[in-house]
Coordinates of C-alpha atoms and ligand atoms in Angstrom, one line a residue:
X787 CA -21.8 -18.3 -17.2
X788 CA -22.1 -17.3 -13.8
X789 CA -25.7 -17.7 -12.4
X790 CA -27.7 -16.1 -9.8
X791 CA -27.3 -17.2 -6.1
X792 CA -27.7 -15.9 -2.5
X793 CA -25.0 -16.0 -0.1
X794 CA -26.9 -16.0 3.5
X795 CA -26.2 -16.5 6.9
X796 CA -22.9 -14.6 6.6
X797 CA -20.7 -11.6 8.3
X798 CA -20.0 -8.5 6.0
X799 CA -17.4 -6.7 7.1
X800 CA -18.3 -3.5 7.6
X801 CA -16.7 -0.4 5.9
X802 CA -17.1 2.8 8.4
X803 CA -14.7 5.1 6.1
X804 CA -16.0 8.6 6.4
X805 CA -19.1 9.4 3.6
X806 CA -19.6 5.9 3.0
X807 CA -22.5 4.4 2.0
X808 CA -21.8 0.4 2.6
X809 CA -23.8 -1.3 4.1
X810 CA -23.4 -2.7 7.9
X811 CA -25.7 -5.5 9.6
X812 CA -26.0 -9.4 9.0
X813 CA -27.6 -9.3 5.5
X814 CA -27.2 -11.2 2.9
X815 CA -25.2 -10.9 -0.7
X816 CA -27.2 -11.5 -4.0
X817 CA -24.3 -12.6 -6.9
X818 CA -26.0 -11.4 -10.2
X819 CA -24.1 -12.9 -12.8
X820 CA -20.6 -11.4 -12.8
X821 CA -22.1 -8.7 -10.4
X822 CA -23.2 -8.1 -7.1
X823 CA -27.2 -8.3 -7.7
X824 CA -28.1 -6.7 -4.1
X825 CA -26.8 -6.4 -0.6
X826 CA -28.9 -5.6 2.5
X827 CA -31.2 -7.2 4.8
X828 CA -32.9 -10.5 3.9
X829 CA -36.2 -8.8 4.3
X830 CA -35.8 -6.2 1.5
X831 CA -34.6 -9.2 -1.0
X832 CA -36.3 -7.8 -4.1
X833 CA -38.8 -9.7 -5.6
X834 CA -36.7 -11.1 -8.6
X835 CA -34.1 -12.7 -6.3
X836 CA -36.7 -14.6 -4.3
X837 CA -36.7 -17.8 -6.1
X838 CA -32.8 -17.4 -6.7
X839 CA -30.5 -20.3 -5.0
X840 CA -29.1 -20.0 -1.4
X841 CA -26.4 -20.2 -0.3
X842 CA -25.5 -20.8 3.3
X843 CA -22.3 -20.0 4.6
X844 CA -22.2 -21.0 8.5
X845 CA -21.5 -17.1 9.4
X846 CA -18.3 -16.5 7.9
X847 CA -17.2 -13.1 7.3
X848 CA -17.1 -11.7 3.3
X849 CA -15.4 -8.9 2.2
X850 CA -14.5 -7.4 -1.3
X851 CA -11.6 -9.7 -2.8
X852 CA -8.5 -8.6 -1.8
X853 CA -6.4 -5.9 -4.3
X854 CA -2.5 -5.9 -4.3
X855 CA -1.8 -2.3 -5.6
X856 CA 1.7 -2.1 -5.8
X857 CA 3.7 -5.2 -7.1
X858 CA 6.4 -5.9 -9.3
X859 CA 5.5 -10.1 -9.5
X860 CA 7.3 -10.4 -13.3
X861 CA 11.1 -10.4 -12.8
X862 CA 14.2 -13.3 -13.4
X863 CA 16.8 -14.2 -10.5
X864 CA 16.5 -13.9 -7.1
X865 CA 18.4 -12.0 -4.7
X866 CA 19.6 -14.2 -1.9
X867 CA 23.2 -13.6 -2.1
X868 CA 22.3 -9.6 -2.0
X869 CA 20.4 -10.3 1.1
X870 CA 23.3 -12.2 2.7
X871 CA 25.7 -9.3 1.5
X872 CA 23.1 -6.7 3.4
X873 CA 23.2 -9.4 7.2
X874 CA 26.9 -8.5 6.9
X875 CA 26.3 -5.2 6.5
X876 CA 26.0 -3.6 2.9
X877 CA 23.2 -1.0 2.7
X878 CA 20.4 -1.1 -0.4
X879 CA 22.3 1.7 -1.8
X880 CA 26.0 0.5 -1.6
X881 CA 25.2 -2.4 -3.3
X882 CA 23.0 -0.8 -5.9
X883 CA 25.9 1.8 -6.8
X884 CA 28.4 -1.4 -7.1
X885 CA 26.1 -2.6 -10.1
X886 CA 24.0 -4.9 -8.3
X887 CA 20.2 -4.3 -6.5
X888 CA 17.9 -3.6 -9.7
X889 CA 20.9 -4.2 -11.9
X890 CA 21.0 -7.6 -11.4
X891 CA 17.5 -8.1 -11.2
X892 CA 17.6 -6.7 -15.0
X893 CA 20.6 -8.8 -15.9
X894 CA 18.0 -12.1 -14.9
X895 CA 15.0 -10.7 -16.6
X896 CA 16.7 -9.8 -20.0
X897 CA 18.1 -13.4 -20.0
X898 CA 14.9 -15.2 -19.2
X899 CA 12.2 -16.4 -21.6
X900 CA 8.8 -15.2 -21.4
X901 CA 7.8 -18.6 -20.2
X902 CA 10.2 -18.8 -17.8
X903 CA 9.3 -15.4 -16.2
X904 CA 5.6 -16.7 -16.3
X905 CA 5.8 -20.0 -14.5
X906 CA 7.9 -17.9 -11.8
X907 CA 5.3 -15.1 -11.4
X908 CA 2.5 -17.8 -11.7
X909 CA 3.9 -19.6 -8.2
X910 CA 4.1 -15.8 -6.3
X911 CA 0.6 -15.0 -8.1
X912 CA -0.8 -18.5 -6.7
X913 CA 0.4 -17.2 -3.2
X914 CA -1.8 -14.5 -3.4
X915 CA -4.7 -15.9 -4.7
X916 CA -4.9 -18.6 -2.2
X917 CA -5.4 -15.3 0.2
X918 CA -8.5 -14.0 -1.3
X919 CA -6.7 -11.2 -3.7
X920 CA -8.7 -10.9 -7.1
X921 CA -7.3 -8.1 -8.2
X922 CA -3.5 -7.9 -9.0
X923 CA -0.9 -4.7 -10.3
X924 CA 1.9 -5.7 -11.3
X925 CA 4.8 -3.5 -13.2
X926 CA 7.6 -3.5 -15.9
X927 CA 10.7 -1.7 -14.8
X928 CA 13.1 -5.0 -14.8
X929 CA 14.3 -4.3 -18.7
X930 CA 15.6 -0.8 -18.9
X931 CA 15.4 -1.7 -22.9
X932 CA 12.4 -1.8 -25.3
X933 CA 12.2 -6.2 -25.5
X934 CA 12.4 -6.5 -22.0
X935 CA 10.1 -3.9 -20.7
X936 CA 7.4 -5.1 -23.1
X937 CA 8.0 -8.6 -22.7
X938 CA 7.7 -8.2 -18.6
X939 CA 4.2 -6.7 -19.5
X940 CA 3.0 -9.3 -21.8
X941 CA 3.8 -11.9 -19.4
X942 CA 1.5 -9.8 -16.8
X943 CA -1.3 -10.1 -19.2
X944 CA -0.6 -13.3 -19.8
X945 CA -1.3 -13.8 -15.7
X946 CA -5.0 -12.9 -16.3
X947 CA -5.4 -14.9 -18.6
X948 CA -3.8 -18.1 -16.8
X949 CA -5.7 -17.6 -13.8
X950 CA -9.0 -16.4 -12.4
X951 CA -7.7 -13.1 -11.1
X952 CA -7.5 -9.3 -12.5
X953 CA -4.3 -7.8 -13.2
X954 CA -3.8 -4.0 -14.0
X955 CA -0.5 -3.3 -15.2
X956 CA 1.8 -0.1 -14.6
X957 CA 5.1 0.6 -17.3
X958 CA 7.9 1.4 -14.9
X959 CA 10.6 2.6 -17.3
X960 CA 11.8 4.9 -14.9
X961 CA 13.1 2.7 -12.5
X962 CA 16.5 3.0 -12.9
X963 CA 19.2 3.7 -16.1
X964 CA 21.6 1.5 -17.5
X965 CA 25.3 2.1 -15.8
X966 CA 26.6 3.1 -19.2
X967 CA 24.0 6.2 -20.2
X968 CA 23.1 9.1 -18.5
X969 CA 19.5 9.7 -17.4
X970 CA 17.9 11.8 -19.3
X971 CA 19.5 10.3 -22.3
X972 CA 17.9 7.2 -21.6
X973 CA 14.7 8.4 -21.1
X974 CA 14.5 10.6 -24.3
X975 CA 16.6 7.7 -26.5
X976 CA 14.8 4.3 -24.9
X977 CA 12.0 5.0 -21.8
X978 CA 9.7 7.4 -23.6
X979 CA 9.9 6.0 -27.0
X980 CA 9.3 2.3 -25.5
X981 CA 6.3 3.8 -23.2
X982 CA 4.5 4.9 -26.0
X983 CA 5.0 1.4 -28.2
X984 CA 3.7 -0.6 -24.9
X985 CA 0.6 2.3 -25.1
X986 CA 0.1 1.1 -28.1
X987 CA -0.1 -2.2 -28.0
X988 CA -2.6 -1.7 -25.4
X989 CA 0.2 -3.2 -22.8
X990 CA -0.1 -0.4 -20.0
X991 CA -3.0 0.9 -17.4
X992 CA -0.7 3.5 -15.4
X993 CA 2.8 4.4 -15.2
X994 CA 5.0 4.9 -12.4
X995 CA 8.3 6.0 -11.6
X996 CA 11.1 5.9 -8.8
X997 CA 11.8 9.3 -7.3
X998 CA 14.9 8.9 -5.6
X999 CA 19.0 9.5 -5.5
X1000 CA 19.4 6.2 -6.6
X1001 CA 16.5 6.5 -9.5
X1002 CA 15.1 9.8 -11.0
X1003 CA 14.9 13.4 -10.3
X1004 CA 12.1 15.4 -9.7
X1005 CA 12.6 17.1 -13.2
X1006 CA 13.3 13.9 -14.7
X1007 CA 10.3 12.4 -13.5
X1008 CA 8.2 15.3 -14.8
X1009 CA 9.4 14.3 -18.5
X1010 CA 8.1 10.9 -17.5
X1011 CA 4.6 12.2 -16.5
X1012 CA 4.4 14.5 -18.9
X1013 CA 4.8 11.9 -21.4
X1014 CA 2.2 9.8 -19.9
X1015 CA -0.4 12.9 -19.8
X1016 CA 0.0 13.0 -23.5
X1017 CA -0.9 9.1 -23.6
X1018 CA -3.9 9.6 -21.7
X1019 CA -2.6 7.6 -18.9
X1020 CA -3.2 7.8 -15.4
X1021 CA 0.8 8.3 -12.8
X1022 CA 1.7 7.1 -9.8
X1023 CA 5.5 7.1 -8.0
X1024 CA 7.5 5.6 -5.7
X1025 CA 8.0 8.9 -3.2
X1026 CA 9.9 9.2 -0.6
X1027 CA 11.3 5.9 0.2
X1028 CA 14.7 6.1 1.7
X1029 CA 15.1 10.2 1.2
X1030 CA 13.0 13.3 1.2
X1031 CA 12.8 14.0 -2.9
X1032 CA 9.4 16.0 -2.9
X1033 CA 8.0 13.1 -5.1
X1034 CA 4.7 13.2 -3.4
X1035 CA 4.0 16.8 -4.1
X1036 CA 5.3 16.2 -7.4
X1037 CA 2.8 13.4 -8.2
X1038 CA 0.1 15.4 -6.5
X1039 CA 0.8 17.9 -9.0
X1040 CA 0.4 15.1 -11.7
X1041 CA -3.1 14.1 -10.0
X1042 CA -1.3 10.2 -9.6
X1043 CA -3.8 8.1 -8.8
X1044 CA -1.2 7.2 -5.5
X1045 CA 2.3 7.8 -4.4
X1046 CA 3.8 4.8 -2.9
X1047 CA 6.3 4.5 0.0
X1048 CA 6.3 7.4 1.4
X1049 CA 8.7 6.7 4.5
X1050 CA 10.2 10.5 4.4
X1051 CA 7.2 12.0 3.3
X1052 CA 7.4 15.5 4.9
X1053 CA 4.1 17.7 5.8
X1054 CA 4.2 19.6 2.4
X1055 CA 3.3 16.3 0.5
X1056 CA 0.9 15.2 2.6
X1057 CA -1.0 18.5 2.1
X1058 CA -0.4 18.2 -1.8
X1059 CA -2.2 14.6 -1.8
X1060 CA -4.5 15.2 0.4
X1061 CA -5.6 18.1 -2.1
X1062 CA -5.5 16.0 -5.6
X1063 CA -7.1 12.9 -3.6
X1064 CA -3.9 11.0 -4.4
X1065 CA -3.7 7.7 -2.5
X1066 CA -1.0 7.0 0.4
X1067 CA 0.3 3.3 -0.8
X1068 CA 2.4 1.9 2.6
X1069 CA 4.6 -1.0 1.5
X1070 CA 5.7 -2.7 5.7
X1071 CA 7.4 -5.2 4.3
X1072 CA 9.7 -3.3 2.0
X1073 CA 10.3 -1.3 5.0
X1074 CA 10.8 -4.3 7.3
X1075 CA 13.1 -5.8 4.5
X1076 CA 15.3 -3.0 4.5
X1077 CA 15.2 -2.5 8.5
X1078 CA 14.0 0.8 7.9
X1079 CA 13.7 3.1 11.0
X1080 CA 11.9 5.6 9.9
X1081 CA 8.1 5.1 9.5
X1082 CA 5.5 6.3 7.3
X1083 CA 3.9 9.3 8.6
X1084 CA 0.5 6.9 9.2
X1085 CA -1.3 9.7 12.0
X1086 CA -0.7 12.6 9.9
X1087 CA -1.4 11.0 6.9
X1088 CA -4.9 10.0 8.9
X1089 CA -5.2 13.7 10.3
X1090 CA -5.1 14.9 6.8
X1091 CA -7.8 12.3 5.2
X1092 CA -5.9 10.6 2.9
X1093 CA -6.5 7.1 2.3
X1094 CA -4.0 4.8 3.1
X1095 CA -3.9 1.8 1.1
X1096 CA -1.6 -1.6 2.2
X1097 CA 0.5 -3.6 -0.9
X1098 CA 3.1 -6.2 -1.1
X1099 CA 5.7 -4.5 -3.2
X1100 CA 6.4 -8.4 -4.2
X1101 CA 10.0 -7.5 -6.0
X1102 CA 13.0 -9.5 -5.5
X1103 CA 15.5 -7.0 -3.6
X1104 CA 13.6 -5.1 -1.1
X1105 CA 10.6 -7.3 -0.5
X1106 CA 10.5 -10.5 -1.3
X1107 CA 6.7 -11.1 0.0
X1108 CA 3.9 -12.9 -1.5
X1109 CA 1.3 -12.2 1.2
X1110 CA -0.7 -9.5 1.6
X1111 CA -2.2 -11.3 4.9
X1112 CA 0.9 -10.5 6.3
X1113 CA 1.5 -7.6 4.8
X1114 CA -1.7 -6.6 6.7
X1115 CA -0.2 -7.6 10.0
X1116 CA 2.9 -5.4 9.2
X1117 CA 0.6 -2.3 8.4
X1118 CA -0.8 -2.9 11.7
X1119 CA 1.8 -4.2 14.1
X1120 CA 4.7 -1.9 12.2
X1121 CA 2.8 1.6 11.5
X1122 CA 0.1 1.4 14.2
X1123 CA -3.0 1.4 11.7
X1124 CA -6.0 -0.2 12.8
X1125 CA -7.4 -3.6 11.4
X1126 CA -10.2 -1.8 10.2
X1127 CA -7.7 0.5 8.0
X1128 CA -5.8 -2.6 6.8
X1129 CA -8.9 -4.1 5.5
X1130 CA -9.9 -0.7 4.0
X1131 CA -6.5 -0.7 2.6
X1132 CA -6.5 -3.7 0.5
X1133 CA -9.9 -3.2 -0.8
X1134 CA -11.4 0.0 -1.4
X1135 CA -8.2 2.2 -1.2
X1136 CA -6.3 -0.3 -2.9
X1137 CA -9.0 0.1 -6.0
X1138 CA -8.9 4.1 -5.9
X1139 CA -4.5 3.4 -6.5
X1140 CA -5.4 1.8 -9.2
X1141 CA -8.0 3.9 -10.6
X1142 CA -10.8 1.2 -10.6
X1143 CA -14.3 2.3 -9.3
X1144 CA -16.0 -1.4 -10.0
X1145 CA -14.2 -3.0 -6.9
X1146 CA -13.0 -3.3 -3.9
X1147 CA -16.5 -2.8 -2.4
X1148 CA -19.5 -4.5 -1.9
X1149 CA -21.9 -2.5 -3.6
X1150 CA -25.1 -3.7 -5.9
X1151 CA -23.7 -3.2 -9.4
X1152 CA -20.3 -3.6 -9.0
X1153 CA -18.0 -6.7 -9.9
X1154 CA -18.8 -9.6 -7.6
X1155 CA -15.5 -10.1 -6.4
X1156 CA -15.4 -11.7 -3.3
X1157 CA -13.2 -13.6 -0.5
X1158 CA -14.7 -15.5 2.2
X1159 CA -12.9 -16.4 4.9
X1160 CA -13.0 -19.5 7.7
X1161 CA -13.7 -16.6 10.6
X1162 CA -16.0 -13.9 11.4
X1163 CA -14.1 -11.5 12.9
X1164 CA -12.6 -8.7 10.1
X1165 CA -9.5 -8.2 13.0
X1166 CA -8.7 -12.0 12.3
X1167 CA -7.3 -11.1 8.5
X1168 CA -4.5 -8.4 10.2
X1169 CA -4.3 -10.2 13.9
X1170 CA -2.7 -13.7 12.5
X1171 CA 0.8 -14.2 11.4
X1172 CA 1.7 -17.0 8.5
X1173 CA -2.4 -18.4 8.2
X1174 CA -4.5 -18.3 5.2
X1175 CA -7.5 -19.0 6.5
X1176 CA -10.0 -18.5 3.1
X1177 CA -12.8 -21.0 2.7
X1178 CA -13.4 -19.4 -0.9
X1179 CA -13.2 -16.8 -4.2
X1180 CA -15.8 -15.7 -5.8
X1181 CA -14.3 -13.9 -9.3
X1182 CA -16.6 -12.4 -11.2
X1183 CA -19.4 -14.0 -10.0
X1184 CA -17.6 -17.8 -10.4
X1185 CA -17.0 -19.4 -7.1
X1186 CA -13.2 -20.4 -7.3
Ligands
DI6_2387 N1 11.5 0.5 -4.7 C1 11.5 -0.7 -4.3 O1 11.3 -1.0 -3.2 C2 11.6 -1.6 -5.4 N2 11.7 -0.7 -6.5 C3 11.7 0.5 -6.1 O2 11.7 1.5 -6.8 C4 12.9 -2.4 -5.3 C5 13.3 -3.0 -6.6 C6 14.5 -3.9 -6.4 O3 15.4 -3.7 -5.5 O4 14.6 -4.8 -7.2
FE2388 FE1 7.8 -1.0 -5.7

């Protein structure tokens, strides 16, 4: 069991999103068991902590641990002869449409044990944690058919329970359909049906989709949602990533807890999310992968007050990342946002994508979930390039 301790003479990144209340200042951090007991000024320590053990940390900045809202860790194969058929000058699409991209991705998955795809996911997940993340999604979409797609999220449980991190999982049936069926046949005759079976089993927290010409239509996305509405569980969609589907109003309509991607996001769907509180999810280093030109719309999406959270996309075809360090630096040195709003984006916006109100802050009674890091500046975490700098975890209140 976790005990009680103080963590003093430390730097608390401060959180200046409008209408918050976090605190800002030099204080200190009280862990309560598997919570966060108090935060605020040594001086106003209340009186049950004052005997509690301290801590000292030699003034190194903690934030909340760090939240990777959009990946897809579980998957067989890799994709390095796809990447060296897109250097000679193949697009995502073209090579998609030929029967590779996802395909082949699925082809790997299906073939591969759930032990297999564990030990795999296990060394990307390992990545991440050695950054500070404590809080993990990760989503199905690499089975097309009912074994796979469960199995990929059993194996995602199974990640929580291997190591001392959180993982939220997302069913994405809808990611793409088998060459040989059409659509909407596959969603009524194998998606759906499979969606609800994984509901059951208590496998899935969300579900998502992939808007696109290459994916789902608009329409056939809203059998998907409405679907998931009947479950009592919570959308999101990949919007907008390499054409302009409407996917983001769409989700809006949905009230998705976020719509990821969002590269051709026009000024319609920013309204639309911005109205339902639905969460901008940028993904740079999908967009670096596939040399994208065209960026995210990061000022209007400011303008308009929608929170912008920062995730790896880990996936094996259009971003093979396992940092979300980096993935910070891209947000900042690829869409202009500030180092403030990358370290907003991998905490407390990357908790509201996933529909969790118990982290990504540092707040008395929420989960003590913590990174601290071997700096004291916040601008280090999005400033360096290939540096992992964390001195420690704290998960659930456990030091790890
Ligand atoms: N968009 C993406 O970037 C990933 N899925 C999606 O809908 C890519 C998946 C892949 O290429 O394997
Ligand atoms: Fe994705």
């Amino acid at each position: 069991m976790p005990r009680t301790y103080i963590l003093s003479d430390i730097k608390i990144a401060p959180f200046v999103s409008k209408g918050s209340d976090e605190y800002v200042g030099d204080g200190i951090i009280v862990v309560d068991g598997g919570t966060i007991g108090f935060i605020g000024d040594a001086n106003d320590l209340p009186q049950q902590y004052r005997e509690s053990e301290v801590r000292h940390l030699g003034g190194r900045l903690v934030t909340p641990g760090l939240i990777d809202c959009h990946t897809h860790l579980v998957y067989g194969g890799s994709r390095a002869r796809e990447f060296e058929m897109r250097q000679t000058g193949a697009s995502y699409e073209e090579i998609m449409s030929a029967g590779g991209g996802i395909f082949s991705t699925v082809n790997a998955t299906r073939q591969a044990s759930e032990d297999e795809l564990l030990t795999s996911a296990l060394g990307r997940l390992d990545n991440l944690i050695r950054e500070g993340v404590t809080t993990i999604e990760i989503k199905s979409g690499y089975g097309l058919d009912e074994d796979t797609e469960l199995k990929m999220l059993r194996v995602a449980r199974c990640l929580g329970e291997e190591r001392q991190v959180r993982v939220r999982t997302t069913y994405l049936g809808a990611h793409a359909y088998p060459k040989d069926m059409e659509a909407d046949d596959y969603l009524s005759q194998i998606c759906l049906p499979t969606m609800e079976k994984a509901a059951a089993e208590g496998l899935i927290d969300a579900v998502d989709g992939f808007c696109e010409t290459v994916g789902f239509t608009p329409s056939q996305i809203e059998r998907v949602f409405d679907a998931a509405g009947k479950l009592g569980l919570p959308v999101k969609l990949h919007a907008e990533q390499l054409s302009d589907q409407g996917g983001a109003a769409l989700a809006a309509r949905f009230n998705a807890l976020s719509a990821d991607h969002l590269e051709y996001l026009n000024d319609e769907g920013i309204a639309a999310m911005a109205g339902a509180g639905t969460v901008a999810v940028l993904l740079p280093a999908a967009f670096y992968a596939l040399k994208e030109t065209k960026f995210p719309p990061v000022q209007k999406l400011r303008d308009a007050d929608v929170p912008m959270a920062l995730a790896t996309d880990s996936n094996p075809g259009t971003s093979p990342m396992t940092s979300l360090l980096l993935t910070m630096n891209m947000g900042a040195t690829l869409f202009g946002m500030t180092p403030q709003e990358c370290l907003e984006g991998v905490t407390v916006h990357a908790a509201r994508a996933l529909g969790l109100d118990d982290c990504g802050r540092i707040k008395a009674g929420m989960r003590a979930d913590l990174a601290i890091w071997d700096f004291s500046d916040p601008a280090e975490m999005s400033y360096r390039m290939g540096d992992a700098p964390l001195h420690k975890r704290i998960f659930g209140g456990e030091p790890c």
